[in-house]
Amino acid sequence: MKILVIGGGGREHAICRALASDTSVTALFCAPGNPGIAAVAELRAVDPLDPDAVAALAVEVAADLVVVGPEAPLVAGVGDAVRAAGIPVFGPSRAAAQLEGSKAFSKDVMAAAGVPTAEAFVCTTPEEAGRALDAFGPPYVVKDDALAAGKGVVVTTDRDAALAHANACSRVVIEEFLDGPEVSLFAITDGTIVVPLQPAQDFKRVDDDDTGPNTGGMGAYSPLPWAPDDLIDEVLEHVLQPTVDELRRRGAPFVGLLYAGLALTKRGVRVIEFNARFGDPEAQVVLPLLSTPLAGLLHAAAVGTLGSIERLRWRDAAAVTVVLAAAGYPGKPRGGDPITGIEAAEALGAVVYQAGTAYRAETETLVSSGGRVLAVTALGDDLAAARMSAYRALAEIRLADAHHRTDIAARAVAGAIAVP
Ligand code: AMP
Ligand code: GLY
């Protein structure tokens, strides 16, 4: 199978590594990719947001499957253009990707499908926003309705700050605060059949103890030793399947990766958000644990034959990933700093996924070129072992003024997470 992957972050590096180790994959291309991905795939300098250019590339390389990593190309209609060229795509149409692209659309789908989520108001004026904030009381949750790479959400007890964020966006969703541990649960779907993956937990705030601003994600681990045994079955029955069924009913079948961001509250499971693609950095722990070959699974979803796939197999291990972020992130990150120590980290058994990196040919060095620069993943027999290995490997890496969280998976290892 010849596969073209679209994107160039840590998630796409994880997807490409998994595909490259699958013996059914005979050729692997990635556009635009990154220096890490270049070690396992042939890179093509095509704009991932240009649907016609991506479709032309898929035809040129005779791809049997195109896998779209990030949300922006999906929302731009890359999936539709490639499908129109007759090539199977793992990734939803522009219409179905609105599940991530518009919080208001996703709330509407959930209401129609009876999926439990936070109560919410869509507001377009300061007066509406003020009324909605007062209806719920603190802590306030204010979400930009547009795509914002995980950074459009403000959760605060400061009413003025909540209102200021609302006023800075043209349309916001203001919602009830959900209290309880968060879970990222991914499912692969062909638009009808839904196959859940193993759950992960992400760390959204930039600093230890969940302080500081929201980010795209500073680390993750999987599996979740504290999760209820019936979590996956419950989410499949009450969240994933009804959502997929509702989108199909609306004539916008969802084909690809449905990501449910969940809060396990005392009133039960609630959806915080849906995404239309793998989580980043959750993919960097979930994919290394999957032992079922990835290519056949993604292809089956793309062509509508997920029903005939064997039961998924998982490694009997735990995985932890820690993100190394550039100075300034999640604000404007500083770029151009040399990165060293990746080989030493991998010599310790870790896998270093690259995201915000660039190769500088004049000096033959790898330099930083984005906010989240690397994700260092380690596997272990249990979470404690995986966590220790990930941090030991991270310590080998040098990047001036970089920062990372020191508490990824720490509370889970300590047995300190409880579902209310
Ligand atoms: P989102 O972009 O919707 O995933 O939101 C980013 C992060 O903000 C989530 O992972 C949560 O940590 C937090 N958040 C979003 N919505 C809520 C909510 N209703 N209650 C509590 N926290 C929330
Ligand atoms: N890590 C959160 C996300 O990918 O949206």
Short mmCIF file of N, CA and C in Angstrom, two decimals, residues 319-388:
data_model
loop_
_atom_site.label_atom_id
_atom_site.label_comp_id
_atom_site.label_asym_id
_atom_site.label_seq_id
_atom_site.Cartn_x
_atom_site.Cartn_y
_atom_site.Cartn_z
N ALA A 319 2.55 3.97 28.30
CA ALA A 319 3.36 4.94 27.58
C ALA A 319 3.16 6.33 28.17
N VAL A 320 4.25 7.09 28.22
CA VAL A 320 4.21 8.48 28.69
C VAL A 320 4.95 9.32 27.66
N THR A 321 4.39 10.48 27.31
CA THR A 321 5.12 11.42 26.47
C THR A 321 5.18 12.77 27.16
N VAL A 322 6.34 13.42 27.04
CA VAL A 322 6.53 14.75 27.62
C VAL A 322 6.92 15.70 26.49
N VAL A 323 6.20 16.81 26.41
CA VAL A 323 6.46 17.79 25.35
C VAL A 323 7.52 18.79 25.81
N LEU A 324 8.49 19.01 24.93
CA LEU A 324 9.48 20.06 25.17
C LEU A 324 9.07 21.26 24.33
N ALA A 325 8.80 22.39 25.01
CA ALA A 325 8.28 23.58 24.31
C ALA A 325 9.34 24.68 24.27
N ALA A 326 9.25 25.50 23.23
CA ALA A 326 10.22 26.59 23.05
C ALA A 326 9.92 27.73 24.00
N ALA A 327 10.95 28.52 24.28
CA ALA A 327 10.79 29.74 25.08
C ALA A 327 9.65 30.56 24.48
N GLY A 328 8.77 31.04 25.32
CA GLY A 328 7.68 31.90 24.85
C GLY A 328 6.36 31.18 24.68
N TYR A 329 6.40 29.86 24.39
CA TYR A 329 5.15 29.11 24.19
C TYR A 329 4.35 29.06 25.49
N PRO A 330 3.02 29.19 25.49
CA PRO A 330 2.10 29.22 24.33
C PRO A 330 1.90 30.61 23.71
N GLY A 331 2.67 31.58 24.12
CA GLY A 331 2.69 32.84 23.37
C GLY A 331 3.56 32.64 22.15
N LYS A 332 4.09 33.72 21.61
CA LYS A 332 4.90 33.62 20.38
C LYS A 332 6.22 32.91 20.71
N PRO A 333 6.44 31.73 20.14
CA PRO A 333 7.65 30.99 20.50
C PRO A 333 8.89 31.55 19.80
N ARG A 334 10.03 31.41 20.49
CA ARG A 334 11.29 31.80 19.87
C ARG A 334 11.77 30.63 19.01
N GLY A 335 12.25 30.91 17.82
CA GLY A 335 12.74 29.85 16.93
C GLY A 335 14.22 29.99 16.67
N GLY A 336 14.77 29.00 15.95
CA GLY A 336 16.15 29.10 15.49
C GLY A 336 17.20 28.62 16.47
N ASP A 337 16.78 28.06 17.60
CA ASP A 337 17.77 27.56 18.57
C ASP A 337 18.16 26.12 18.24
N PRO A 338 19.45 25.79 18.33
CA PRO A 338 19.88 24.41 18.05
C PRO A 338 19.32 23.41 19.05
N ILE A 339 19.02 22.22 18.53
CA ILE A 339 18.51 21.12 19.35
C ILE A 339 19.53 19.99 19.28
N THR A 340 19.99 19.51 20.42
CA THR A 340 20.90 18.36 20.42
C THR A 340 20.42 17.33 21.43
N GLY A 341 20.96 16.11 21.30
CA GLY A 341 20.69 15.08 22.29
C GLY A 341 19.59 14.09 21.91
N ILE A 342 19.01 14.25 20.72
CA ILE A 342 17.93 13.33 20.33
C ILE A 342 18.44 11.89 20.24
N GLU A 343 19.65 11.72 19.64
CA GLU A 343 20.18 10.35 19.53
C GLU A 343 20.42 9.74 20.90
N ALA A 344 20.96 10.55 21.81
CA ALA A 344 21.23 10.05 23.17
C ALA A 344 19.92 9.66 23.86
N ALA A 345 18.88 10.46 23.65
CA ALA A 345 17.58 10.14 24.26
C ALA A 345 17.04 8.83 23.68
N GLU A 346 17.18 8.65 22.36
CA GLU A 346 16.66 7.42 21.74
C GLU A 346 17.52 6.21 22.10
N ALA A 347 18.80 6.45 22.38
CA ALA A 347 19.67 5.34 22.81
C ALA A 347 19.19 4.77 24.14
N LEU A 348 18.45 5.58 24.90
CA LEU A 348 17.91 5.09 26.17
C LEU A 348 16.58 4.37 25.97
N GLY A 349 16.15 4.22 24.72
CA GLY A 349 14.94 3.46 24.44
C GLY A 349 13.72 4.31 24.17
N ALA A 350 13.86 5.63 24.27
CA ALA A 350 12.71 6.51 24.02
C ALA A 350 12.55 6.75 22.52
N VAL A 351 11.40 7.27 22.14
CA VAL A 351 11.20 7.74 20.77
C VAL A 351 10.97 9.24 20.86
N VAL A 352 11.72 10.00 20.08
CA VAL A 352 11.59 11.45 20.10
C VAL A 352 10.83 11.88 18.85
N TYR A 353 9.60 12.30 19.05
CA TYR A 353 8.78 12.77 17.93
C TYR A 353 9.05 14.25 17.74
N GLN A 354 9.24 14.64 16.49
CA GLN A 354 9.55 16.04 16.20
C GLN A 354 8.29 16.78 15.75
N ALA A 355 8.19 18.04 16.18
CA ALA A 355 7.04 18.87 15.79
C ALA A 355 7.56 20.19 15.25
N GLY A 356 7.91 21.13 16.15
CA GLY A 356 8.41 22.43 15.71
C GLY A 356 9.91 22.39 15.50
N THR A 357 10.35 21.66 14.47
CA THR A 357 11.79 21.57 14.17
C THR A 357 12.03 21.91 12.71
N ALA A 358 13.24 22.37 12.42
CA ALA A 358 13.64 22.63 11.04
C ALA A 358 15.10 22.24 10.90
N TYR A 359 15.48 21.87 9.68
CA TYR A 359 16.88 21.51 9.43
C TYR A 359 17.56 22.67 8.76
N ARG A 360 18.67 23.13 9.35
CA ARG A 360 19.40 24.24 8.75
C ARG A 360 20.61 23.68 8.02
N ALA A 361 20.55 23.71 6.67
CA ALA A 361 21.56 23.03 5.86
C ALA A 361 22.95 23.65 6.02
N GLU A 362 23.03 24.99 6.11
CA GLU A 362 24.36 25.65 6.17
C GLU A 362 25.18 25.11 7.34
N THR A 363 24.52 24.92 8.48
CA THR A 363 25.26 24.48 9.66
C THR A 363 25.01 23.00 9.97
N GLU A 364 24.19 22.36 9.12
CA GLU A 364 23.82 20.95 9.34
C GLU A 364 23.32 20.73 10.75
N THR A 365 22.44 21.63 11.21
CA THR A 365 21.90 21.48 12.55
C THR A 365 20.37 21.45 12.52
N LEU A 366 19.84 20.82 13.55
CA LEU A 366 18.40 20.82 13.77
C LEU A 366 18.10 22.00 14.69
N VAL A 367 17.14 22.82 14.30
CA VAL A 367 16.81 23.98 15.13
C VAL A 367 15.31 24.00 15.44
N SER A 368 14.94 24.76 16.45
CA SER A 368 13.53 24.88 16.82
C SER A 368 12.83 25.81 15.83
N SER A 369 11.56 25.52 15.55
CA SER A 369 10.81 26.37 14.61
C SER A 369 9.33 26.37 14.93
N GLY A 370 9.00 26.20 16.22
CA GLY A 370 7.59 26.20 16.59
C GLY A 370 7.46 26.18 18.09
N GLY A 371 6.23 26.14 18.58
CA GLY A 371 5.99 26.21 20.02
C GLY A 371 6.29 24.90 20.70
N ARG A 372 5.57 23.86 20.28
CA ARG A 372 5.85 22.54 20.82
C ARG A 372 6.91 21.93 19.90
N VAL A 373 8.09 21.72 20.41
CA VAL A 373 9.23 21.35 19.56
C VAL A 373 9.36 19.84 19.42
N LEU A 374 9.34 19.12 20.54
CA LEU A 374 9.52 17.67 20.55
C LEU A 374 8.52 17.04 21.51
N ALA A 375 8.23 15.78 21.29
CA ALA A 375 7.51 14.99 22.30
C ALA A 375 8.33 13.74 22.52
N VAL A 376 8.74 13.52 23.77
CA VAL A 376 9.61 12.39 24.11
C VAL A 376 8.75 11.30 24.73
N THR A 377 8.64 10.17 24.03
CA THR A 377 7.77 9.08 24.47
C THR A 377 8.60 7.90 24.95
N ALA A 378 8.20 7.34 26.08
CA ALA A 378 8.81 6.09 26.53
C ALA A 378 7.72 5.11 26.93
N LEU A 379 7.99 3.82 26.67
CA LEU A 379 7.10 2.76 27.10
C LEU A 379 7.71 2.09 28.32
N GLY A 380 6.89 1.48 29.14
CA GLY A 380 7.39 0.74 30.30
C GLY A 380 6.38 -0.31 30.69
N ASP A 381 6.78 -1.20 31.60
CA ASP A 381 5.84 -2.24 32.03
C ASP A 381 4.64 -1.63 32.72
N ASP A 382 4.87 -0.53 33.40
CA ASP A 382 3.75 0.19 34.01
C ASP A 382 4.00 1.69 33.85
N LEU A 383 3.05 2.47 34.33
CA LEU A 383 3.13 3.92 34.14
C LEU A 383 4.34 4.52 34.85
N ALA A 384 4.65 3.99 36.04
CA ALA A 384 5.78 4.53 36.80
C ALA A 384 7.07 4.34 36.01
N ALA A 385 7.23 3.17 35.41
CA ALA A 385 8.45 2.88 34.65
C ALA A 385 8.50 3.72 33.38
N ALA A 386 7.37 3.86 32.71
CA ALA A 386 7.33 4.65 31.47
C ALA A 386 7.64 6.12 31.78
N ARG A 387 7.08 6.60 32.87
CA ARG A 387 7.30 7.99 33.25
C ARG A 387 8.78 8.25 33.56
N MET A 388 9.38 7.34 34.29
CA MET A 388 10.78 7.51 34.65
C MET A 388 11.64 7.51 33.38
#
